[in-house]
Short mmCIF file of C-alpha atoms and ligand atoms in Angstrom, two decimals:
data_model
loop_
_atom_site.label_atom_id
_atom_site.label_comp_id
_atom_site.label_asym_id
_atom_site.label_seq_id
_atom_site.Cartn_x
_atom_site.Cartn_y
_atom_site.Cartn_z
CA MET A 1 22.94 3.33 -12.15
CA THR A 2 22.33 2.51 -15.83
CA PRO A 3 19.21 0.45 -16.62
CA SER A 4 21.21 -2.58 -17.82
CA LYS A 5 23.32 -2.68 -14.67
CA ARG A 6 20.18 -2.27 -12.61
CA GLU A 7 18.39 -5.11 -14.41
CA SER A 8 21.29 -7.51 -14.02
CA LYS A 9 21.10 -7.30 -10.24
CA ILE A 10 17.34 -7.75 -10.02
CA HIS A 11 15.48 -10.80 -11.14
CA ILE A 12 11.74 -11.36 -10.58
CA SER A 13 10.02 -14.66 -11.32
CA HIS A 14 6.74 -16.40 -10.64
CA HIS A 15 6.71 -19.36 -8.30
CA ALA A 16 7.05 -22.39 -10.61
CA GLY A 17 3.73 -23.98 -11.55
CA GLU A 18 1.64 -21.01 -10.47
CA GLY A 19 -0.47 -18.87 -12.78
CA GLY A 20 0.04 -15.73 -10.68
CA PRO A 21 -0.94 -14.82 -7.13
CA PHE A 22 -4.64 -14.50 -7.91
CA ALA A 23 -4.86 -17.69 -10.01
CA ARG A 24 -6.87 -19.52 -7.37
CA LEU A 25 -9.01 -16.55 -6.32
CA ALA A 26 -12.15 -17.81 -8.09
CA GLU A 27 -11.85 -21.28 -6.58
CA ASP A 28 -11.04 -19.96 -3.08
CA VAL A 29 -13.88 -17.43 -3.13
CA ARG A 30 -16.41 -20.03 -4.22
CA LYS A 31 -15.22 -22.48 -1.58
CA GLY A 32 -14.99 -19.89 1.20
CA LEU A 33 -18.30 -18.13 0.61
CA THR A 34 -20.38 -21.28 0.20
CA LYS A 35 -19.22 -22.92 3.42
CA THR A 36 -20.56 -22.33 6.94
CA PRO A 37 -19.24 -20.21 8.55
CA ARG A 38 -18.03 -18.22 5.56
CA GLU A 39 -14.36 -17.36 5.23
CA LEU A 40 -11.80 -15.87 2.83
CA PRO A 41 -8.03 -16.50 2.78
CA PRO A 42 -6.10 -13.46 4.10
CA LYS A 43 -3.58 -13.55 1.26
CA TYR A 44 -6.20 -11.76 -0.87
CA PHE A 45 -5.97 -8.61 1.24
CA TYR A 46 -2.71 -7.72 -0.43
CA ASP A 47 -3.37 -6.03 -3.76
CA ALA A 48 -1.47 -2.73 -4.14
CA ARG A 49 -3.94 -0.84 -1.91
CA GLY A 50 -4.04 -3.63 0.70
CA ALA A 51 -0.25 -3.69 0.87
CA GLU A 52 -0.21 0.10 1.32
CA LEU A 53 -2.87 -0.09 4.06
CA PHE A 54 -0.81 -2.76 5.83
CA GLU A 55 2.18 -0.39 5.78
CA GLN A 56 -0.02 2.23 7.46
CA ILE A 57 -1.15 -0.31 10.08
CA CYS A 58 2.50 -0.95 10.96
CA GLU A 59 2.89 2.71 11.97
CA LEU A 60 -0.27 2.92 14.12
CA PRO A 61 0.20 3.61 17.85
CA GLU A 62 -2.01 0.62 18.73
CA TYR A 63 -0.07 -1.80 16.51
CA TYR A 64 2.79 -2.84 18.82
CA PRO A 65 4.07 -5.89 16.78
CA THR A 66 6.05 -3.98 14.15
CA ARG A 67 7.95 -1.63 16.45
CA THR A 68 8.58 -4.43 18.97
CA GLU A 69 9.91 -6.81 16.35
CA ARG A 70 12.01 -4.00 14.82
CA ALA A 71 13.64 -3.28 18.20
CA LEU A 72 14.34 -7.00 18.73
CA LEU A 73 15.93 -7.29 15.29
CA GLU A 74 18.12 -4.30 16.05
CA GLN A 75 19.26 -5.99 19.26
CA ILE A 76 20.12 -9.41 17.81
CA ALA A 77 20.92 -8.92 14.10
CA ASP A 78 24.72 -8.61 14.42
CA ASP A 79 24.91 -11.52 16.84
CA VAL A 80 22.80 -13.79 14.66
CA VAL A 81 24.64 -12.92 11.46
CA THR A 82 28.13 -13.28 12.87
CA SER A 83 27.22 -16.63 14.47
CA PHE A 84 26.91 -18.48 11.15
CA ARG A 85 27.85 -16.00 8.38
CA PRO A 86 24.97 -16.29 5.89
CA THR A 87 25.47 -14.97 2.35
CA THR A 88 21.82 -15.35 1.26
CA LEU A 89 18.71 -14.02 2.97
CA VAL A 90 15.41 -15.67 1.99
CA GLU A 91 12.17 -14.12 3.23
CA PHE A 92 8.61 -15.44 3.12
CA GLY A 93 5.85 -12.79 3.07
CA SER A 94 8.44 -10.04 2.69
CA GLY A 95 6.05 -7.11 2.00
CA SER A 96 8.00 -3.83 2.04
CA SER A 97 11.07 -5.59 3.57
CA ARG A 98 11.44 -2.56 5.83
CA LYS A 99 12.51 -4.48 8.94
CA THR A 100 14.53 -6.86 6.77
CA ARG A 101 16.92 -3.98 6.10
CA ILE A 102 18.16 -4.41 9.68
CA LEU A 103 19.34 -7.93 8.75
CA LEU A 104 20.68 -6.81 5.36
CA ASP A 105 22.64 -4.05 7.15
CA ALA A 106 24.10 -6.59 9.61
CA MET A 107 25.10 -8.86 6.71
CA THR A 108 26.69 -5.88 4.97
CA ARG A 109 28.68 -5.04 8.11
CA ALA A 110 29.81 -8.68 8.29
CA ARG A 111 30.80 -8.43 4.58
CA HIS A 112 28.79 -11.53 3.66
CA LEU A 113 25.76 -10.09 1.86
CA ASP A 114 25.30 -11.52 -1.62
CA LEU A 115 21.67 -12.42 -2.41
CA TYR A 116 18.20 -11.53 -1.12
CA VAL A 117 15.21 -13.71 -2.08
CA PRO A 118 11.87 -12.09 -1.10
CA ILE A 119 8.77 -14.26 -1.68
CA ASP A 120 5.35 -12.59 -1.64
CA VAL A 121 1.92 -12.68 -3.32
CA SER A 122 1.83 -8.89 -3.51
CA GLU A 123 3.38 -8.31 -6.93
CA ASP A 124 3.54 -4.49 -7.01
CA MET A 125 5.04 -4.30 -3.54
CA LEU A 126 7.56 -7.04 -4.34
CA ARG A 127 8.77 -5.36 -7.54
CA GLN A 128 8.96 -1.91 -5.96
CA THR A 129 10.88 -3.26 -2.99
CA ALA A 130 13.28 -5.37 -5.07
CA TYR A 131 14.34 -2.35 -7.15
CA ALA A 132 14.61 -0.06 -4.11
CA LEU A 133 16.88 -2.56 -2.34
CA GLY A 134 18.96 -3.01 -5.48
CA GLU A 135 19.56 0.75 -5.47
CA ASP A 136 20.30 0.98 -1.76
CA TYR A 137 22.64 -2.01 -1.33
CA ALA A 138 25.64 -1.93 -3.61
CA GLY A 139 26.48 -5.38 -4.92
CA LEU A 140 23.30 -7.00 -3.62
CA ARG A 141 21.54 -9.35 -6.03
CA VAL A 142 17.78 -9.61 -5.52
CA HIS A 143 15.78 -12.56 -6.81
CA GLY A 144 12.12 -11.83 -6.05
CA VAL A 145 9.59 -14.66 -6.27
CA ILE A 146 5.92 -13.79 -6.77
CA GLY A 147 3.98 -16.63 -5.22
CA ASP A 148 2.21 -18.32 -2.38
CA PHE A 149 4.45 -19.34 0.51
CA GLU A 150 2.03 -22.14 1.38
CA LYS A 151 2.97 -23.95 -1.80
CA PRO A 152 6.13 -25.98 -1.31
CA VAL A 153 9.19 -24.22 -2.67
CA GLU A 154 11.39 -26.88 -4.20
CA LEU A 155 14.62 -25.07 -4.82
CA LEU A 156 15.47 -21.66 -3.50
CA PRO A 157 17.91 -19.71 -5.62
CA GLY A 158 21.31 -18.98 -4.17
CA GLY A 159 24.22 -21.02 -2.91
CA GLY A 160 26.23 -20.40 0.25
CA CYS A 161 24.91 -20.31 3.75
CA ARG A 162 21.31 -19.12 4.08
CA LEU A 163 19.21 -17.32 6.62
CA ILE A 164 15.49 -17.93 6.00
CA VAL A 165 13.14 -15.49 7.74
CA PHE A 166 9.40 -15.24 8.31
CA LEU A 167 8.63 -12.00 10.14
CA GLY A 168 5.68 -9.90 11.22
CA GLY A 169 3.89 -12.71 13.05
CA THR A 170 2.49 -13.77 9.65
CA ILE A 171 2.72 -17.44 10.67
CA GLY A 172 -0.22 -16.64 12.96
CA ASN A 173 -2.43 -16.28 9.87
CA LEU A 174 -2.11 -20.03 9.32
CA THR A 175 -4.13 -22.72 11.12
CA ALA A 176 -2.09 -25.07 13.34
CA ASP A 177 -2.00 -27.75 10.60
CA ASP A 178 -1.02 -25.28 7.89
CA ALA A 179 1.66 -23.74 10.12
CA THR A 180 3.18 -27.17 10.78
CA ARG A 181 3.09 -27.98 7.05
CA PHE A 182 4.78 -24.64 6.31
CA LEU A 183 7.47 -25.22 8.94
CA ARG A 184 8.14 -28.77 7.66
CA ASN A 185 8.78 -27.26 4.25
CA VAL A 186 11.18 -24.74 5.80
CA ALA A 187 12.98 -27.57 7.64
CA ARG A 188 13.37 -29.42 4.32
CA LEU A 189 14.88 -26.33 2.71
CA LEU A 190 17.48 -25.84 5.44
CA SER A 191 20.87 -27.35 4.66
CA PRO A 192 23.29 -28.01 7.52
CA GLY A 193 24.59 -24.61 8.64
CA ASP A 194 21.48 -22.69 7.49
CA ARG A 195 19.18 -21.00 10.02
CA PHE A 196 15.52 -20.00 10.24
CA LEU A 197 14.37 -16.84 12.05
CA LEU A 198 10.67 -16.67 12.94
CA GLY A 199 8.71 -13.73 14.38
CA THR A 200 5.71 -14.66 16.54
CA ASP A 201 3.23 -12.49 18.37
CA LEU A 202 2.75 -13.66 21.96
CA VAL A 203 -0.26 -14.35 24.19
CA LYS A 204 -0.92 -11.22 26.28
CA ASP A 205 -3.47 -8.90 27.81
CA VAL A 206 -6.68 -9.13 25.77
CA GLY A 207 -7.29 -5.36 25.80
CA LEU A 208 -3.88 -4.68 24.25
CA LEU A 209 -4.43 -7.37 21.63
CA GLU A 210 -7.89 -6.21 20.65
CA ARG A 211 -6.84 -2.54 20.43
CA ALA A 212 -4.11 -3.52 17.94
CA TYR A 213 -6.80 -4.77 15.52
CA ASN A 214 -9.38 -2.05 16.23
CA ASP A 215 -7.38 1.15 15.75
CA ALA A 216 -9.03 4.49 16.38
CA ALA A 217 -8.20 5.80 12.88
CA GLY A 218 -10.06 2.91 11.22
CA VAL A 219 -7.11 1.79 9.06
CA THR A 220 -7.52 -1.90 10.01
CA ALA A 221 -11.22 -1.67 9.16
CA ALA A 222 -10.35 -0.24 5.71
CA PHE A 223 -7.75 -3.00 5.24
CA ASN A 224 -10.36 -5.64 6.17
CA ARG A 225 -12.98 -4.23 3.76
CA ASN A 226 -10.39 -4.01 0.96
CA ILE A 227 -10.67 -7.77 0.41
CA LEU A 228 -14.19 -7.15 -0.93
CA SER A 229 -12.85 -4.61 -3.46
CA VAL A 230 -10.26 -7.18 -4.58
CA ILE A 231 -13.09 -9.65 -5.27
CA ASN A 232 -15.19 -6.96 -7.01
CA ARG A 233 -12.36 -6.04 -9.36
CA ASN A 234 -11.06 -9.52 -10.14
CA LEU A 235 -14.30 -11.49 -10.23
CA SER A 236 -16.86 -8.86 -11.41
CA ALA A 237 -18.66 -8.87 -8.07
CA ASN A 238 -20.87 -6.18 -6.55
CA PHE A 239 -19.93 -6.21 -2.86
CA ASP A 240 -20.67 -2.87 -1.20
CA PRO A 241 -17.93 -2.74 1.46
CA ASN A 242 -19.95 -0.20 3.45
CA ARG A 243 -22.63 -2.80 4.07
CA PHE A 244 -20.11 -4.75 6.17
CA GLU A 245 -18.83 -3.88 9.60
CA HIS A 246 -15.26 -4.60 10.72
CA LEU A 247 -15.14 -6.93 13.73
CA ALA A 248 -11.95 -8.10 15.45
CA PHE A 249 -11.85 -9.96 18.75
CA TYR A 250 -9.67 -12.35 20.72
CA ASN A 251 -10.83 -15.97 20.73
CA ARG A 252 -9.29 -17.21 23.97
CA GLU A 253 -9.94 -20.91 23.36
CA GLU A 254 -8.18 -20.81 20.02
CA SER A 255 -5.53 -18.33 21.22
CA ARG A 256 -6.10 -16.08 18.24
CA ILE A 257 -7.46 -12.78 17.04
CA GLU A 258 -10.23 -13.26 14.48
CA MET A 259 -11.12 -10.61 11.94
CA HIS A 260 -14.58 -10.70 10.40
CA LEU A 261 -16.77 -8.65 8.08
CA VAL A 262 -20.32 -8.63 9.41
CA ALA A 263 -23.32 -7.83 7.18
CA ARG A 264 -25.06 -4.71 8.52
CA GLU A 265 -28.33 -5.75 6.84
CA SER A 266 -29.64 -8.70 4.87
CA HIS A 267 -28.69 -8.42 1.21
CA GLN A 268 -27.58 -10.34 -1.84
CA VAL A 269 -24.19 -10.15 -3.60
CA SER A 270 -23.47 -11.36 -7.15
CA ILE A 271 -20.07 -12.63 -8.19
CA ASP A 272 -20.50 -12.80 -11.96
CA ALA A 273 -17.18 -14.35 -12.94
CA ILE A 274 -18.01 -17.49 -10.97
CA ASP A 275 -21.76 -17.30 -11.49
CA LEU A 276 -22.46 -17.20 -7.77
CA THR A 277 -24.98 -15.25 -5.71
CA VAL A 278 -24.58 -15.10 -1.96
CA ASP A 279 -27.41 -14.17 0.43
CA PHE A 280 -26.19 -12.50 3.59
CA ALA A 281 -28.50 -12.37 6.61
CA LYS A 282 -28.15 -9.33 8.88
CA GLY A 283 -25.32 -10.07 11.34
CA GLU A 284 -23.85 -12.88 9.24
CA SER A 285 -20.10 -12.77 9.00
CA ILE A 286 -17.20 -13.69 6.75
CA ARG A 287 -14.02 -14.57 8.67
CA THR A 288 -11.21 -12.87 6.80
CA GLU A 289 -8.19 -13.50 9.03
CA ILE A 290 -6.96 -15.39 12.04
CA SER A 291 -3.85 -14.20 13.86
CA CYS A 292 -2.65 -16.83 16.32
CA LYS A 293 -0.83 -15.78 19.47
CA TYR A 294 1.81 -18.08 20.93
CA THR A 295 3.75 -18.96 24.04
CA ARG A 296 7.31 -20.24 23.94
CA ALA A 297 5.99 -23.75 24.67
CA MET A 298 3.64 -23.53 21.66
CA VAL A 299 6.48 -22.45 19.36
CA GLU A 300 8.73 -25.23 20.65
CA LYS A 301 5.96 -27.79 20.08
CA MET A 302 5.43 -26.57 16.48
CA PHE A 303 9.18 -26.71 15.85
CA ALA A 304 9.46 -30.24 17.27
CA GLU A 305 6.61 -31.42 15.03
CA ALA A 306 8.24 -29.83 11.99
CA GLY A 307 11.80 -31.08 12.58
CA LEU A 308 13.24 -27.74 13.72
CA ARG A 309 15.45 -27.20 16.76
CA LEU A 310 15.22 -23.94 18.72
CA LEU A 311 18.66 -22.34 19.04
CA ARG A 312 17.74 -19.00 20.59
CA TRP A 313 14.61 -17.24 21.81
CA ASP A 314 14.51 -13.45 22.15
CA THR A 315 11.65 -11.41 23.48
CA ASP A 316 11.15 -7.80 24.64
CA GLN A 317 10.90 -7.00 28.34
CA ASP A 318 7.08 -6.92 28.20
CA HIS A 319 6.91 -10.28 26.38
CA LEU A 320 4.84 -8.88 23.54
CA PHE A 321 6.67 -10.46 20.62
CA ALA A 322 9.38 -13.09 20.12
CA LEU A 323 12.06 -13.99 17.60
CA SER A 324 13.11 -17.65 17.43
CA LEU A 325 16.24 -18.84 15.68
CA SER A 326 16.30 -22.50 14.70
CA ASP A 327 18.01 -25.03 12.48
CA ALA A 328 16.81 -28.31 11.02
CA VAL A 329 17.19 -31.63 12.79
CA HIS A 330 18.89 -33.67 10.05
C1 SAM B 1 1.35 -9.31 7.85
S1 SAM B 1 2.19 -8.86 6.39
C2 SAM B 1 3.88 -8.85 6.96
C3 SAM B 1 4.82 -8.11 6.05
C4 SAM B 1 6.28 -8.04 6.55
N1 SAM B 1 6.90 -9.35 6.58
C5 SAM B 1 6.34 -7.43 7.92
O1 SAM B 1 6.80 -8.10 8.84
O2 SAM B 1 5.94 -6.27 8.07
C6 SAM B 1 2.08 -10.32 5.46
C7 SAM B 1 2.84 -10.33 4.15
O3 SAM B 1 2.78 -11.66 3.62
C8 SAM B 1 2.26 -11.63 2.30
N2 SAM B 1 1.44 -12.84 2.18
C9 SAM B 1 0.30 -13.15 2.84
N3 SAM B 1 -0.11 -14.38 2.53
C10 SAM B 1 0.80 -14.88 1.65
C11 SAM B 1 0.95 -16.12 0.98
N4 SAM B 1 0.07 -17.11 1.16
N5 SAM B 1 2.03 -16.29 0.17
C12 SAM B 1 2.95 -15.28 -0.02
N6 SAM B 1 2.85 -14.08 0.60
C13 SAM B 1 1.80 -13.89 1.42
C14 SAM B 1 1.47 -10.36 2.17
O4 SAM B 1 1.42 -9.91 0.84
C15 SAM B 1 2.26 -9.43 3.09
O5 SAM B 1 3.30 -8.80 2.39
#
């Protein structure tokens, strides 16, 4: 394909009103590292290396969510697509869009595919993916949006009937209040006839859950520590990632996996760009991610609070992961 033809199919923009995905890094790092207990927002994992490490995690034998969700998508994609004939696919937290291809393929088979709108903070991954999809799907227009899915999206590009998706169990990274706020925004974006497909990881055996976040090859640990390199590079900090241990465990009361970085020894870290020094005591931790696990009742409750109506619920035979299709209660 000639460059001009290629360009005309692909459009990448920044979420309106945002100064780029890392615009609030300084503010978030100051806030997160000066509170007790300390925490960092998981969206900062995903620089180019973080996005690549996440891709590796998806292929790990211990990480059941990706392959389970992929198999579910393969089972239901044609059914879902033919039931309401969407022309536009909008995806929050799209990453490499690898599983999304199953939906794009189903839309191609149904001869309705027109526009794909991936929305992600990970700029390199978004650009790379947008161009790859433009090459692989003849006639597909891609409008990538670099931005934070927690900020309300006012107007999504694309007319026609839309399927909005949020896969990978990424909703689990949000607190209950933030998840409800996010879902309310989705409900607002849905016109009559549009649908929302959500992937959620389910409550299950604790051993299986904890192994998924503590893989033998140490890829999740490297992914966790990468957030410190992101801060070093963007805020002139001097974190030594090796002075922090990866810790991931299931918090039963909160129904979530928590990922932490625990100081192996007491030491001080300087973050020059925000003029902050942080004293870590030995054993002190920074919580870097939560990953909530749901039951069907929990998903239905969230939907009801957000103004969404569950239309279909699909899970694998071991009840590891679920896909929920919903529309908005208008
Ligand atoms: C757990 S990965 C899932 C990727 C893909 N959807 C999948 O199912 O494999 C989370 C994705 O969401 C993106 N992400 C995380 N927080 C975000 C935020 N607040 N706004 C936009 N994208 C975000 C990350 O860059 C990453 O691509």
